[in-house]
Amino acid sequence: MSDAPRTLVPSPSPVPDPGELLASLDPLLRGWLPRQRWFAGKGRPVTGFTLVSLTELLPWRGGRGGGPGLLHLLVRADQDTGGPGDCYQLLLGVRGELPPHLAPARIGRPEAGPFAGLVVYEALQDPRPAELLLERMRLPGRLGDLRFGRDAETTIPTGLTPRPLGSEQSNSSLVYGDAFILKLFRRVVPGANPDLELPLVLARQGCARVPAPVAWMQAEPESGAGGEPYVLGVLQPFLEGSDDGWELALRRLAAGEDFTADARALGRATAEVHTALAAALPAAALGPGQLAALAEDMTRRLEEAAAAVPELQPYVPRLRGAFARLAAAGREGRTWTAQRVHGDLHLGQCLRSADGYWSLIDFEGEPARPLAERRLAFPPVRDVAGMLRSFDYAARSHEPWAPEWATACRAAYCEGYAQIAGHDPREDADLLTAYETDKAVYEVLYEARHRPDWLPVPLAAIARLAGDAQAREARDAREARDPEPARPESAHVAPARQSPVRGGSRGEPGAGRRSTKLL
């Protein structure tokens, strides 16, 4: 099949009336949508829906034994939040009867509307609609509100069998014949999603550490905010046979095997990505004002977390000192560079091939945070701090706890990073400590709310960081009484961790160079 661009022509069959369709689906979606793992508004009832976009990808041909129809919808789920609800991407199949193997995908039978009496279901579980998605992504062009783009240099063969992955939370993924993986973002917002934007940038830079996007899907509804498209999905090479970094680390721990060589190689891979992003996109200096604002934000998050988690409160005075030292470093003339980074780096965001080559994935950042915030420039040590925490989480998940394993991995990771970047992130002691402390505070709040049994993991890191801060204060006091020649200081690199849960939302193609905002 030719890879020449073609315009997708909508089916000549009539598209269902949007208002009538949504009204008929409303009672079904109110029960089904909040049960999905990727639904972000859990705990608050859905009060209604607003249709943002409707495209018929495959028309329903009629007859109870006929093939499936396929609808693409963007719907805003209204909840009692005082503001607009979240917008979700839905791919709904329509059949006269649902075969037994698709029973878990069933949403229900509308009582009225264009599909009255038919079965509506989650279409990603059905091979035919899943195959159709890949067919559409093979052909650049438009179909209704949808626009498909692709890398013309990569051939997407036909006949690839789809299978859904069920391990993700904030997105959905389909693997095609072990050759490609299509990530579909469920909660979407207008604007450039970093999970498309940054891999495209890295591909242009020749950085092979991140799978290059092969094709992507966007929506450009008339109601789109400011004309910005919604990034809906990205097709990338599937790294068949690669090990998830989190699972690999746990296996090595269970077997009593060393992980420092892999940690060092992962540090080099991280630095290669940071170096490529710095070469392609603008960077900026963090001066006294920005560092003061950063320290203030971290302090505020600490106070809010301590108010919600009593176990954190005894450590607050010492932890606050880590942020105060960051602000003081700025007043003393210290500066750091901010640039685009991964934004949510941990072992679960890294894949290791059989030959030991590490790749980084999932550049969307923390999906719960606003898109504009996820596209800010940050110091690269923010990613480093996330990975250092991840090693500790892995060590803490092992019985008995293996703190020496985490300490060795953290040191090796920083050493590997330094081999490529030209400087060791531990040399930025005040900044690295502040970011690691801020990450641990976030983890305390997360675990207290969602996984109380895991709360001891970040609390152990909090105790260590508070102890380090106390030792630092004592040392500073001694030096004030008996000054000695200044010596370089390195951040203490010891246990910490990140949840293995994957995030899951992406960005606009051809972002190119643009003004870079600071944290």
Short mmCIF file of C-alpha atoms in Angstrom, two decimals:
data_model
loop_
_atom_site.label_atom_id
_atom_site.label_comp_id
_atom_site.label_asym_id
_atom_site.label_seq_id
_atom_site.Cartn_x
_atom_site.Cartn_y
_atom_site.Cartn_z
CA MET A 1 0.00 0.00 0.00
CA SER A 2 1.30 3.46 -0.88
CA ASP A 3 2.35 5.74 1.96
CA ALA A 4 1.40 8.81 -0.08
CA PRO A 5 -0.89 11.20 1.86
CA ARG A 6 -4.59 10.63 1.27
CA THR A 7 -7.67 12.40 2.53
CA LEU A 8 -10.02 10.14 4.43
CA VAL A 9 -13.55 10.51 3.15
CA PRO A 10 -16.41 10.11 5.65
CA SER A 11 -18.86 7.29 5.02
CA PRO A 12 -21.85 8.28 2.89
CA SER A 13 -24.20 6.77 5.49
CA PRO A 14 -25.88 9.37 7.70
CA VAL A 15 -24.07 10.17 10.95
CA PRO A 16 -26.38 9.79 13.96
CA ASP A 17 -27.93 13.00 15.22
CA PRO A 18 -25.51 14.15 17.97
CA GLY A 19 -28.15 15.37 20.41
CA GLU A 20 -30.34 12.31 20.01
CA LEU A 21 -27.36 9.97 20.28
CA LEU A 22 -25.98 11.57 23.46
CA ALA A 23 -29.40 11.60 25.11
CA SER A 24 -29.77 7.87 24.43
CA LEU A 25 -26.29 7.05 25.75
CA ASP A 26 -26.49 9.29 28.83
CA PRO A 27 -28.02 6.75 31.27
CA LEU A 28 -25.61 4.03 30.13
CA LEU A 29 -22.49 6.20 30.39
CA ARG A 30 -23.42 7.48 33.86
CA GLY A 31 -23.08 3.97 35.19
CA TRP A 32 -20.20 2.77 33.03
CA LEU A 33 -17.79 5.70 32.87
CA PRO A 34 -17.08 6.12 36.63
CA ARG A 35 -16.12 2.42 36.83
CA GLN A 36 -13.25 2.81 34.35
CA ARG A 37 -9.74 2.89 35.77
CA TRP A 38 -8.92 6.00 33.73
CA PHE A 39 -11.90 8.04 34.97
CA ALA A 40 -10.44 10.90 37.01
CA GLY A 41 -13.58 12.11 38.81
CA LYS A 42 -14.13 9.15 41.11
CA GLY A 43 -16.17 9.85 44.24
CA ARG A 44 -18.35 12.50 42.59
CA PRO A 45 -21.52 11.60 40.66
CA VAL A 46 -21.77 12.46 36.97
CA THR A 47 -24.62 14.93 36.49
CA GLY A 48 -24.65 14.98 32.70
CA PHE A 49 -22.63 15.00 29.50
CA THR A 50 -21.69 17.58 26.88
CA LEU A 51 -20.75 16.34 23.42
CA VAL A 52 -17.49 17.89 22.20
CA SER A 53 -16.97 15.80 19.06
CA LEU A 54 -18.66 12.94 17.19
CA THR A 55 -17.16 11.03 14.26
CA GLU A 56 -18.46 7.81 12.73
CA LEU A 57 -15.42 5.70 11.91
CA LEU A 58 -17.37 2.66 10.76
CA PRO A 59 -21.12 2.83 10.04
CA TRP A 60 -23.52 0.30 11.50
CA ARG A 61 -24.78 -1.74 8.54
CA GLY A 62 -27.92 -3.07 10.19
CA GLY A 63 -29.10 -6.57 10.92
CA ARG A 64 -28.62 -8.23 14.27
CA GLY A 65 -25.85 -10.42 12.88
CA GLY A 66 -24.10 -7.61 11.01
CA GLY A 67 -20.56 -6.39 11.56
CA PRO A 68 -19.76 -3.76 14.18
CA GLY A 69 -20.23 -0.03 13.87
CA LEU A 70 -17.63 2.26 15.42
CA LEU A 71 -18.18 5.73 16.88
CA HIS A 72 -15.51 8.13 18.13
CA LEU A 73 -16.73 10.56 20.78
CA LEU A 74 -15.26 13.27 22.93
CA VAL A 75 -17.64 13.87 25.83
CA ARG A 76 -17.35 16.22 28.76
CA ALA A 77 -18.51 14.59 31.98
CA ASP A 78 -20.23 17.22 34.12
CA GLN A 79 -19.78 16.87 37.88
CA ASP A 80 -20.41 19.11 40.87
CA THR A 81 -16.94 20.65 40.81
CA GLY A 82 -17.77 24.32 40.27
CA GLY A 83 -16.15 24.27 36.82
CA PRO A 84 -16.22 22.47 33.48
CA GLY A 85 -15.95 18.69 33.66
CA ASP A 86 -13.16 16.57 32.26
CA CYS A 87 -13.25 15.61 28.58
CA TYR A 88 -12.92 11.90 27.75
CA GLN A 89 -12.18 10.02 24.54
CA LEU A 90 -14.60 7.14 23.93
CA LEU A 91 -14.52 4.53 21.17
CA LEU A 92 -17.90 2.84 21.16
CA GLY A 93 -18.78 -0.24 19.17
CA VAL A 94 -22.32 -1.07 18.06
CA ARG A 95 -23.58 -4.61 17.41
CA GLY A 96 -26.90 -6.38 17.21
CA GLU A 97 -25.65 -9.05 19.61
CA LEU A 98 -22.40 -9.23 21.52
CA PRO A 99 -20.35 -12.43 21.12
CA PRO A 100 -19.38 -14.10 24.43
CA HIS A 101 -15.74 -13.06 24.29
CA LEU A 102 -16.80 -9.38 24.25
CA ALA A 103 -19.19 -9.67 27.20
CA PRO A 104 -16.80 -7.81 29.58
CA ALA A 105 -16.80 -4.84 27.15
CA ARG A 106 -20.58 -4.39 27.25
CA ILE A 107 -21.91 -0.93 28.15
CA GLY A 108 -25.60 -1.58 27.54
CA ARG A 109 -28.58 -1.34 25.18
CA PRO A 110 -29.96 2.15 24.56
CA GLU A 111 -33.72 2.28 24.99
CA ALA A 112 -34.11 5.04 22.41
CA GLY A 113 -32.15 6.92 19.79
CA PRO A 114 -30.41 5.72 16.62
CA PHE A 115 -29.13 2.51 18.24
CA ALA A 116 -32.19 1.58 20.27
CA GLY A 117 -32.17 -2.13 21.07
CA LEU A 118 -28.58 -2.65 19.87
CA VAL A 119 -25.59 -3.33 22.11
CA VAL A 120 -23.10 -0.51 22.73
CA TYR A 121 -19.69 -1.63 24.03
CA GLU A 122 -16.06 -0.62 24.57
CA ALA A 123 -14.70 -1.08 21.05
CA LEU A 124 -11.00 -1.45 21.88
CA GLN A 125 -11.66 -5.02 23.02
CA ASP A 126 -12.98 -5.93 19.55
CA PRO A 127 -10.34 -6.86 16.92
CA ARG A 128 -12.20 -5.37 13.94
CA PRO A 129 -12.54 -1.82 15.32
CA ALA A 130 -8.97 -2.06 16.66
CA GLU A 131 -7.75 -3.01 13.17
CA LEU A 132 -9.70 -0.10 11.70
CA LEU A 133 -7.89 2.36 13.96
CA LEU A 134 -4.55 1.23 12.57
CA GLU A 135 -5.91 1.45 9.01
CA ARG A 136 -6.95 5.04 9.63
CA MET A 137 -3.56 5.94 11.12
CA ARG A 138 -1.84 4.49 8.07
CA LEU A 139 -3.49 7.16 5.88
CA PRO A 140 -2.79 10.80 6.76
CA GLY A 141 -5.76 13.11 6.39
CA ARG A 142 -9.06 14.09 7.93
CA LEU A 143 -12.22 12.26 8.86
CA GLY A 144 -14.87 14.47 10.39
CA ASP A 145 -13.33 16.18 13.42
CA LEU A 146 -10.39 13.78 13.42
CA ARG A 147 -7.01 14.42 11.81
CA PHE A 148 -4.40 11.71 11.28
CA GLY A 149 -0.70 12.42 10.85
CA ARG A 150 2.30 10.19 10.41
CA ASP A 151 6.00 9.83 9.75
CA ALA A 152 6.26 9.17 6.01
CA GLU A 153 9.59 7.35 6.43
CA THR A 154 8.13 4.45 8.40
CA THR A 155 6.03 1.76 6.73
CA ILE A 156 3.05 0.43 8.67
CA PRO A 157 2.36 -3.05 7.27
CA THR A 158 -1.08 -4.54 6.98
CA GLY A 159 -2.35 -7.66 8.72
CA LEU A 160 -1.05 -6.84 12.20
CA THR A 161 -3.18 -8.53 14.85
CA PRO A 162 -4.25 -6.16 17.65
CA ARG A 163 -4.37 -6.96 21.34
CA PRO A 164 -5.22 -4.60 24.20
CA LEU A 165 -2.91 -4.06 27.16
CA GLY A 166 -4.71 -4.03 30.48
CA SER A 167 -2.05 -2.74 32.87
CA GLU A 168 -2.35 1.01 32.42
CA GLN A 169 -4.55 3.44 34.34
CA SER A 170 -4.87 6.84 32.73
CA ASN A 171 -4.76 5.71 29.11
CA SER A 172 -5.47 2.63 26.98
CA SER A 173 -3.03 0.84 24.70
CA LEU A 174 -3.23 -1.57 21.79
CA VAL A 175 -0.29 -3.64 20.56
CA TYR A 176 -0.28 -4.54 16.87
CA GLY A 177 1.55 -7.74 16.00
CA ASP A 178 4.41 -6.99 18.43
CA ALA A 179 5.49 -4.28 15.98
CA PHE A 180 3.69 -1.13 17.18
CA ILE A 181 1.89 0.14 20.25
CA LEU A 182 -0.95 2.66 20.01
CA LYS A 183 -1.49 4.68 23.17
CA LEU A 184 -4.89 6.32 23.37
CA PHE A 185 -5.34 9.11 25.86
CA ARG A 186 -8.60 8.94 27.73
CA ARG A 187 -8.81 12.26 29.58
CA VAL A 188 -7.86 14.87 26.99
CA VAL A 189 -7.38 18.62 26.88
CA PRO A 190 -6.61 20.97 23.98
CA GLY A 191 -2.96 21.70 23.39
CA ALA A 192 0.42 20.09 22.75
CA ASN A 193 0.73 16.88 24.74
CA PRO A 194 4.36 16.27 25.80
CA ASP A 195 4.02 12.57 25.06
CA LEU A 196 3.86 13.42 21.36
CA GLU A 197 5.70 16.74 21.37
CA LEU A 198 8.93 15.62 23.06
CA PRO A 199 9.39 12.25 21.29
CA LEU A 200 8.99 14.08 17.96
CA VAL A 201 11.65 16.58 19.03
CA LEU A 202 13.98 13.78 20.16
CA ALA A 203 13.46 11.90 16.90
CA ARG A 204 14.55 14.98 14.94
CA GLN A 205 17.63 15.18 17.16
CA GLY A 206 18.50 11.58 16.37
CA CYS A 207 18.09 10.49 20.00
CA ALA A 208 17.28 6.77 19.87
CA ARG A 209 16.56 6.49 23.59
CA VAL A 210 12.87 7.26 23.00
CA PRO A 211 10.70 5.34 20.49
CA ALA A 212 9.94 7.76 17.65
CA PRO A 213 6.25 8.44 16.88
CA VAL A 214 5.13 6.66 13.73
CA ALA A 215 1.62 8.14 13.52
CA TRP A 216 -0.74 10.17 15.67
CA MET A 217 -4.39 11.09 15.94
CA GLN A 218 -5.88 14.45 16.91
CA ALA A 219 -9.32 16.02 17.13
CA GLU A 220 -10.09 19.51 15.89
CA PRO A 221 -13.72 20.11 16.88
CA GLU A 222 -15.30 23.47 16.21
CA SER A 223 -15.68 23.88 19.95
CA GLY A 224 -11.94 23.39 20.56
CA ALA A 225 -10.44 25.98 22.92
CA GLY A 226 -8.58 28.62 20.93
CA GLY A 227 -8.43 26.31 17.92
CA GLU A 228 -5.89 24.02 19.60
CA PRO A 229 -6.33 20.33 18.74
CA TYR A 230 -6.83 17.54 21.25
CA VAL A 231 -4.06 14.95 20.98
CA LEU A 232 -5.84 11.60 21.13
CA GLY A 233 -3.28 8.90 20.41
CA VAL A 234 0.30 8.10 19.40
CA LEU A 235 1.56 5.05 17.51
CA GLN A 236 5.16 4.07 18.30
CA PRO A 237 7.39 1.03 17.80
CA PHE A 238 6.67 -1.69 20.34
CA LEU A 239 9.87 -2.73 22.09
CA GLU A 240 9.16 -6.45 22.03
CA GLY A 241 11.14 -8.47 24.54
CA SER A 242 12.10 -5.44 26.65
CA ASP A 243 11.86 -5.56 30.43
CA ASP A 244 9.97 -2.96 32.41
CA GLY A 245 12.57 -1.32 34.65
CA TRP A 246 10.44 -1.69 37.77
CA GLU A 247 9.74 -5.39 37.23
CA LEU A 248 13.39 -6.02 36.31
CA ALA A 249 14.62 -4.34 39.49
CA LEU A 250 12.23 -6.40 41.63
CA ARG A 251 13.40 -9.63 39.98
CA ARG A 252 17.04 -8.73 40.57
CA LEU A 253 16.27 -7.96 44.21
CA ALA A 254 14.41 -11.23 44.69
CA ALA A 255 17.33 -13.14 43.17
CA GLY A 256 19.89 -11.25 45.23
CA GLU A 257 21.54 -9.95 42.06
CA ASP A 258 23.43 -6.72 41.53
CA PHE A 259 21.66 -3.91 39.65
CA THR A 260 24.36 -1.24 39.66
CA ALA A 261 25.50 -1.84 36.08
CA ASP A 262 21.94 -1.38 34.86
CA ALA A 263 21.48 1.67 37.07
CA ARG A 264 24.67 3.22 35.66
CA ALA A 265 23.50 2.53 32.09
CA LEU A 266 20.11 4.04 32.91
CA GLY A 267 21.85 7.16 34.19
CA ARG A 268 23.65 7.47 30.85
CA ALA A 269 20.37 7.03 28.97
CA THR A 270 18.70 9.77 31.04
CA ALA A 271 21.56 12.17 30.41
CA GLU A 272 21.41 11.49 26.66
CA VAL A 273 17.73 12.44 26.62
CA HIS A 274 18.34 15.57 28.68
CA THR A 275 21.24 16.59 26.43
CA ALA A 276 19.16 16.15 23.27
CA LEU A 277 16.24 18.14 24.70
CA ALA A 278 18.58 20.94 25.76
CA ALA A 279 20.04 21.10 22.25
CA ALA A 280 16.62 21.23 20.57
CA LEU A 281 14.51 23.44 22.84
CA PRO A 282 15.15 26.72 24.63
CA ALA A 283 16.49 26.73 28.17
CA ALA A 284 16.49 29.45 30.80
CA ALA A 285 18.34 30.33 33.97
CA LEU A 286 16.78 29.97 37.42
CA GLY A 287 17.90 33.00 39.36
CA PRO A 288 17.10 34.28 42.86
CA GLY A 289 13.47 35.10 42.10
CA GLN A 290 12.68 31.77 40.47
CA LEU A 291 14.48 29.78 43.17
CA ALA A 292 12.64 31.67 45.90
CA ALA A 293 9.32 30.94 44.20
CA LEU A 294 10.27 27.27 43.79
CA ALA A 295 11.20 26.99 47.47
CA GLU A 296 7.96 28.71 48.45
CA ASP A 297 5.89 26.27 46.37
CA MET A 298 7.69 23.29 47.89
CA THR A 299 7.17 24.66 51.40
CA ARG A 300 3.47 25.18 50.71
CA ARG A 301 3.10 21.60 49.50
CA LEU A 302 4.89 20.39 52.63
CA GLU A 303 2.54 22.33 54.92
CA GLU A 304 -0.54 21.09 53.05
CA ALA A 305 0.63 17.48 53.17
CA ALA A 306 1.45 17.71 56.87
CA ALA A 307 -2.03 19.06 57.58
CA ALA A 308 -3.50 16.01 55.86
CA VAL A 309 -1.05 13.36 57.15
CA PRO A 310 -0.27 13.65 60.89
CA GLU A 311 2.66 11.22 60.60
CA LEU A 312 4.52 13.85 58.57
CA GLN A 313 4.20 16.68 61.08
CA PRO A 314 7.20 15.88 63.34
CA TYR A 315 9.54 16.24 60.37
CA VAL A 316 8.23 19.54 59.02
CA PRO A 317 10.76 21.91 60.70
CA ARG A 318 13.77 19.98 59.39
CA LEU A 319 12.32 19.48 55.91
CA ARG A 320 11.43 23.13 55.64
CA GLY A 321 15.13 23.84 56.04
CA ALA A 322 15.94 22.02 52.79
CA PHE A 323 13.72 24.44 50.89
CA ALA A 324 15.07 27.45 52.79
CA ARG A 325 18.61 26.48 51.78
CA LEU A 326 17.53 26.41 48.13
CA ALA A 327 16.18 29.96 48.39
CA ALA A 328 19.34 31.04 50.23
CA ALA A 329 21.51 29.58 47.44
CA GLY A 330 19.68 31.83 45.00
CA ARG A 331 20.23 34.91 47.16
CA GLU A 332 23.92 34.03 47.29
CA GLY A 333 24.10 34.13 43.50
CA ARG A 334 23.71 30.43 42.66
CA THR A 335 21.84 29.72 39.41
CA TRP A 336 20.66 26.58 37.65
CA THR A 337 19.39 25.90 34.15
CA ALA A 338 15.78 24.93 33.48
CA GLN A 339 14.85 22.99 30.34
CA ARG A 340 12.25 20.51 29.10
CA VAL A 341 12.57 17.17 30.90
CA HIS A 342 10.66 13.89 31.20
CA GLY A 343 8.63 15.16 34.14
CA ASP A 344 7.61 11.87 35.82
CA LEU A 345 10.67 9.65 35.61
CA HIS A 346 10.84 6.39 37.56
CA LEU A 347 11.76 2.79 36.89
CA GLY A 348 8.33 2.01 35.48
CA GLN A 349 8.91 4.55 32.70
CA CYS A 350 12.04 2.77 31.45
CA LEU A 351 12.44 -0.32 29.25
CA ARG A 352 15.59 -2.43 28.96
CA SER A 353 16.20 -4.54 25.87
CA ALA A 354 17.83 -7.96 25.98
CA ASP A 355 21.19 -6.43 25.08
CA GLY A 356 21.01 -3.95 27.98
CA TYR A 357 19.90 -0.87 26.02
CA TRP A 358 17.61 1.43 28.02
CA SER A 359 14.72 3.40 26.51
CA LEU A 360 12.55 6.04 28.17
CA ILE A 361 8.79 6.17 27.58
CA ASP A 362 5.66 8.03 28.75
CA PHE A 363 6.60 11.70 28.49
CA GLU A 364 3.17 13.05 29.41
CA GLY A 365 4.23 13.97 32.95
CA GLU A 366 1.87 13.52 35.88
CA PRO A 367 -1.55 13.28 34.17
CA ALA A 368 -3.41 14.87 37.09
CA ARG A 369 -1.49 18.13 36.68
CA PRO A 370 -2.58 20.82 34.17
CA LEU A 371 -1.11 20.51 30.69
CA ALA A 372 0.52 23.95 30.88
CA GLU A 373 2.36 22.90 34.03
CA ARG A 374 3.52 19.64 32.44
CA ARG A 375 5.10 21.63 29.61
CA LEU A 376 7.14 23.93 31.84
CA ALA A 377 10.93 23.95 31.95
CA PHE A 378 12.50 22.30 34.99
CA PRO A 379 16.05 21.63 36.18
CA PRO A 380 17.15 18.19 34.95
CA VAL A 381 17.73 17.07 38.55
CA ARG A 382 13.96 16.91 38.91
CA ASP A 383 14.05 13.74 36.79
CA VAL A 384 17.11 12.51 38.67
CA ALA A 385 15.34 12.94 42.00
CA GLY A 386 12.38 10.92 40.72
CA MET A 387 14.65 8.06 39.73
CA LEU A 388 16.52 8.13 43.04
CA ARG A 389 13.19 7.81 44.82
CA SER A 390 12.29 4.91 42.56
CA PHE A 391 15.33 2.87 43.59
CA ASP A 392 14.30 3.22 47.23
CA TYR A 393 10.73 2.17 46.51
CA ALA A 394 12.07 -0.97 44.83
CA ALA A 395 14.35 -1.74 47.77
CA ARG A 396 11.53 -1.17 50.28
CA SER A 397 9.22 -3.55 48.42
CA HIS A 398 11.66 -6.38 49.09
CA GLU A 399 11.69 -8.44 52.28
CA PRO A 400 13.93 -7.93 54.08
CA TRP A 401 14.42 -4.29 53.18
CA ALA A 402 17.63 -3.81 51.17
CA PRO A 403 18.84 -0.24 51.85
CA GLU A 404 22.37 -0.99 50.69
CA TRP A 405 20.95 -2.09 47.30
CA ALA A 406 19.20 1.25 46.88
CA THR A 407 22.25 3.22 48.01
CA ALA A 408 24.49 1.46 45.48
CA CYS A 409 21.96 1.92 42.64
CA ARG A 410 21.47 5.60 43.40
CA ALA A 411 25.21 6.22 43.35
CA ALA A 412 25.68 4.22 40.14
CA TYR A 413 22.84 6.06 38.41
CA CYS A 414 24.40 9.45 39.23
CA GLU A 415 27.81 8.21 38.06
CA GLY A 416 26.36 7.08 34.74
CA TYR A 417 24.55 10.38 34.33
CA ALA A 418 27.80 12.27 34.92
CA GLN A 419 29.61 10.27 32.23
CA ILE A 420 27.33 11.81 29.57
CA ALA A 421 26.27 15.13 31.08
CA GLY A 422 29.76 16.11 32.20
CA HIS A 423 28.70 16.84 35.77
CA ASP A 424 27.42 14.72 38.63
CA PRO A 425 23.89 15.69 39.76
CA ARG A 426 25.02 15.20 43.37
CA GLU A 427 27.15 18.32 42.94
CA ASP A 428 23.88 20.29 42.86
CA ALA A 429 23.26 19.30 46.46
CA ASP A 430 20.79 22.01 47.51
CA LEU A 431 18.66 21.62 44.39
CA LEU A 432 18.71 17.81 44.31
CA THR A 433 17.88 17.53 48.02
CA ALA A 434 15.00 19.98 47.65
CA TYR A 435 13.52 18.05 44.73
CA GLU A 436 13.94 14.69 46.42
CA THR A 437 12.29 16.05 49.56
CA ASP A 438 9.43 17.51 47.56
CA LYS A 439 8.95 14.15 45.80
CA ALA A 440 8.91 12.27 49.09
CA VAL A 441 6.33 14.69 50.51
CA TYR A 442 4.14 14.09 47.45
CA GLU A 443 4.49 10.33 47.95
CA VAL A 444 3.46 10.58 51.60
CA LEU A 445 0.26 12.35 50.63
CA TYR A 446 -0.44 9.95 47.76
CA GLU A 447 0.11 6.81 49.82
CA ALA A 448 -1.94 8.13 52.75
CA ARG A 449 -4.87 8.73 50.41
CA HIS A 450 -4.65 5.73 48.11
CA ARG A 451 -2.41 3.00 49.58
CA PRO A 452 -2.05 3.40 53.35
CA ASP A 453 -0.10 0.14 53.60
CA TRP A 454 2.66 1.78 51.54
CA LEU A 455 2.90 4.89 53.73
CA PRO A 456 5.98 3.59 55.63
CA VAL A 457 7.97 3.64 52.38
CA PRO A 458 8.04 7.43 51.82
CA LEU A 459 8.01 8.07 55.59
CA ALA A 460 11.31 6.20 55.85
CA ALA A 461 12.78 8.53 53.24
CA ILE A 462 11.29 11.53 55.06
CA ALA A 463 13.03 10.41 58.26
CA ARG A 464 16.33 10.04 56.39
CA LEU A 465 16.03 13.44 54.72
CA ALA A 466 15.11 15.08 58.02
CA GLY A 467 18.12 13.42 59.65
CA ASP A 468 20.37 14.68 56.87
CA ALA A 469 18.96 18.18 57.36
CA GLN A 470 19.66 18.03 61.09
CA ALA A 471 23.24 16.91 60.45
CA ARG A 472 23.63 19.71 57.91
CA GLU A 473 22.42 22.28 60.44
CA ALA A 474 24.83 20.98 63.06
CA ARG A 475 27.72 21.10 60.61
CA ASP A 476 26.81 24.65 59.55
CA ALA A 477 26.71 25.70 63.19
CA ARG A 478 30.17 24.22 63.84
CA GLU A 479 31.61 25.93 60.78
CA ALA A 480 30.12 29.24 61.87
CA ARG A 481 31.94 28.93 65.20
CA ASP A 482 35.16 27.57 63.70
CA PRO A 483 35.37 28.51 59.99
CA GLU A 484 37.31 26.15 57.73
CA PRO A 485 38.12 26.40 54.03
CA ALA A 486 34.99 25.76 51.97
CA ARG A 487 34.72 22.26 50.56
CA PRO A 488 32.49 21.02 47.75
CA GLU A 489 29.35 19.35 49.04
CA SER A 490 27.54 16.41 47.54
CA ALA A 491 23.93 15.47 48.04
CA HIS A 492 23.42 12.33 50.10
CA VAL A 493 22.31 9.63 47.68
CA ALA A 494 20.48 6.93 49.61
CA PRO A 495 17.13 5.07 49.57
CA ALA A 496 13.86 6.32 48.10
CA ARG A 497 11.08 5.32 45.53
CA GLN A 498 8.20 5.94 43.07
CA SER A 499 5.01 4.03 42.53
CA PRO A 500 5.20 1.59 39.61
CA VAL A 501 1.84 2.85 38.38
CA ARG A 502 2.09 4.19 34.86
CA GLY A 503 0.68 7.48 33.90
CA GLY A 504 -1.17 7.70 30.82
CA SER A 505 -2.13 11.05 28.70
CA ARG A 506 0.56 13.64 24.70
CA GLY A 507 1.42 16.90 22.29
CA GLU A 508 1.33 18.61 18.95
CA PRO A 509 3.47 17.54 16.01
CA GLY A 510 6.03 19.95 14.69
CA ALA A 511 6.24 21.94 17.93
CA GLY A 512 9.70 23.16 16.97
CA ARG A 513 11.27 25.93 19.03
CA ARG A 514 9.03 28.00 21.23
CA SER A 515 9.37 30.18 24.27
CA THR A 516 10.08 28.08 27.33
CA LYS A 517 8.25 28.97 30.53
CA LEU A 518 9.82 28.42 33.93
CA LEU A 519 8.49 26.49 36.85
#
